[in-house]
XYZ file of N, CA and C in Angstrom:
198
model
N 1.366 16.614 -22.229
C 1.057 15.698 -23.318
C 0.194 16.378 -24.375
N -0.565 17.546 -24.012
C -1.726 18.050 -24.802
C -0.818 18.752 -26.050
N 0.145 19.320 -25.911
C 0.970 19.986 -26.368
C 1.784 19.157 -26.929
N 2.027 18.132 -26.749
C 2.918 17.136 -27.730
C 1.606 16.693 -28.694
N 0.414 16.232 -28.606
C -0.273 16.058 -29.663
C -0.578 17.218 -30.145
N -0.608 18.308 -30.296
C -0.852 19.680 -30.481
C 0.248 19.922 -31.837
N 1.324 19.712 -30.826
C 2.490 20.457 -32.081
C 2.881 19.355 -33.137
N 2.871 17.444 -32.612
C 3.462 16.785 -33.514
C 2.380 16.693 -34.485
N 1.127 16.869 -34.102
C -0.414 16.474 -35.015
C -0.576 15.251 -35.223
N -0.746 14.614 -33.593
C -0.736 13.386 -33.045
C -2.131 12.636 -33.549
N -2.229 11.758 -34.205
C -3.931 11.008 -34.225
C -3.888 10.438 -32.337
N -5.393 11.170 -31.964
C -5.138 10.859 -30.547
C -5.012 9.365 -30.233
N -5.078 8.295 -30.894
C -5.061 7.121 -30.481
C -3.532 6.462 -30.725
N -2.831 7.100 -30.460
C -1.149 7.150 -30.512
C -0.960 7.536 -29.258
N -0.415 6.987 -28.117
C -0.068 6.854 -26.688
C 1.529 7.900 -26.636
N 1.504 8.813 -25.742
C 2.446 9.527 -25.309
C 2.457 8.943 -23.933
N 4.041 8.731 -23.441
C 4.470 8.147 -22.249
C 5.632 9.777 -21.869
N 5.378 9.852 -20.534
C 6.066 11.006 -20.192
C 7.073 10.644 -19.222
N 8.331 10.746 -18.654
C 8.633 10.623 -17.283
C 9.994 11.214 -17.022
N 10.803 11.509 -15.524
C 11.869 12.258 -15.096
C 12.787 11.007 -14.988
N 13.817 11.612 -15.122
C 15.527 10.614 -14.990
C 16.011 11.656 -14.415
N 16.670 10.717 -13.131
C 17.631 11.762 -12.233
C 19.099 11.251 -13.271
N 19.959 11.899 -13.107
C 21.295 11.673 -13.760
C 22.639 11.905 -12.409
N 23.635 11.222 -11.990
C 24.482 11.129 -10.889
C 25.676 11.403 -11.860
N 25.254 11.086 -13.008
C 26.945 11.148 -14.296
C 27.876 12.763 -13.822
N 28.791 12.753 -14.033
C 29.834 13.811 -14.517
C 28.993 14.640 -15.725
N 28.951 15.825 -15.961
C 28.223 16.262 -17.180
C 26.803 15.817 -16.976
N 25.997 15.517 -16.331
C 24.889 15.336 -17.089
C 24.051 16.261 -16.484
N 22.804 16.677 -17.094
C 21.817 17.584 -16.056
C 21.614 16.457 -15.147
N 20.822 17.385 -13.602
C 20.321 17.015 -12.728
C 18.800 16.151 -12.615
N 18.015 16.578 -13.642
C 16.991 16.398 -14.637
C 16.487 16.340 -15.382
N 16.634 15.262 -16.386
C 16.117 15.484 -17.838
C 14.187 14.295 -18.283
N 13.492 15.148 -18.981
C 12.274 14.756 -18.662
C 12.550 14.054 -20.226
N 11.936 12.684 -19.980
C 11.900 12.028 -21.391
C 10.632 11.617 -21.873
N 10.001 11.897 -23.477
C 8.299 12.035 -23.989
C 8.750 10.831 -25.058
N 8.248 9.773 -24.849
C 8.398 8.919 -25.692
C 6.618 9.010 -26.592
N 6.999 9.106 -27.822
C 5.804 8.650 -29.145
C 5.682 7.261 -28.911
N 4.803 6.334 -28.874
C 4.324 5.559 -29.134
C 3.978 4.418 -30.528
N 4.690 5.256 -31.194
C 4.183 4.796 -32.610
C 4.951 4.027 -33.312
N 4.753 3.501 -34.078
C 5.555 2.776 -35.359
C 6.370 3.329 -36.310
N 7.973 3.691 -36.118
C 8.108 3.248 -34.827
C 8.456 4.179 -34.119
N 8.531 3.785 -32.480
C 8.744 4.940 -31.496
C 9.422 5.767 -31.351
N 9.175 7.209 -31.386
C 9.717 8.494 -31.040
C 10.284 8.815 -29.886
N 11.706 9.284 -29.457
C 12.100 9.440 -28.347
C 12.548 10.717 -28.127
N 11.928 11.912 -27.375
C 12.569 12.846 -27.020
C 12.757 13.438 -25.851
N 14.060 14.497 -25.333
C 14.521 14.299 -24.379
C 14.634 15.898 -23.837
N 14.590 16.476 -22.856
C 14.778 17.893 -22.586
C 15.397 18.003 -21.507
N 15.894 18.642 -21.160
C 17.520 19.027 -19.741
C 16.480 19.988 -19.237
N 15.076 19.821 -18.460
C 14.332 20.346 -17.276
C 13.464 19.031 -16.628
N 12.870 19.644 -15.557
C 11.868 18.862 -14.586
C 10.744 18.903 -15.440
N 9.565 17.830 -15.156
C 8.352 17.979 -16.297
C 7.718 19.501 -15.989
N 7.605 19.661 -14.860
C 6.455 20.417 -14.356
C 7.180 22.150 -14.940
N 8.428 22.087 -15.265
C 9.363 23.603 -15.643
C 8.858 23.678 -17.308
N 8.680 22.640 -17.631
C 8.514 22.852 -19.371
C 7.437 23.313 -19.537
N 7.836 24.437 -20.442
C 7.201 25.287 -21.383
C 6.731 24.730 -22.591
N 5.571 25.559 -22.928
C 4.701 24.726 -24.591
C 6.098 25.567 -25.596
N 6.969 26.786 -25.662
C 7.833 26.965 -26.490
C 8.911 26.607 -26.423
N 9.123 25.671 -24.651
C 10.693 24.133 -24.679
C 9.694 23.075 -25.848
N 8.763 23.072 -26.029
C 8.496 21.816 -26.637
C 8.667 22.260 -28.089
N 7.927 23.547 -28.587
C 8.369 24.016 -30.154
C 9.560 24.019 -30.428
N 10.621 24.103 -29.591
C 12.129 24.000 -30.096
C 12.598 22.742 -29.767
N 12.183 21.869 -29.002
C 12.524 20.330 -29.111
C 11.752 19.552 -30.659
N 10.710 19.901 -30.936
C 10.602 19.514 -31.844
C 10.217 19.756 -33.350
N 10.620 21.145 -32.804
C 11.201 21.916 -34.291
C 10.111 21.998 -35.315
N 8.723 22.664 -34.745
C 7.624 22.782 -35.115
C 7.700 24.482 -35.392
N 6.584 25.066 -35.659
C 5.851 26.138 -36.331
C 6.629 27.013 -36.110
């Protein structure tokens, strides 16, 4: 989460929600971790790893920062 307020230049009183989705679909990853923004209105983003595998430079290319 430190790293999502880090790169989006979060005012800290804007709530980041983090969590894993298993997927059973045809095609889908096995794990995709979803970071919902909190804000007005809410931001939804999505990455094809486990939380604990993501990298602070999976997050610069999810959200297409610096």
């Amino acid at each position: 989460k430190a790293w999502a307020y880090d790169l989006l230049k979060l005012d800290p009183d804007i709530d980041i929600s983090d969590g894993q989705l298993q997927c059973t679909e045809p095609d889908c990853p096995p794990i995709e971790t979803v970071i919902t923004v909190l804000s007005q209105p809410a931001q939804q983003y999505k990455i094809h790893k486990a939380l604990d595998d993501i990298e602070r430079d999976d997050l610069i290319r999810l959200f297409h920062t610096e």
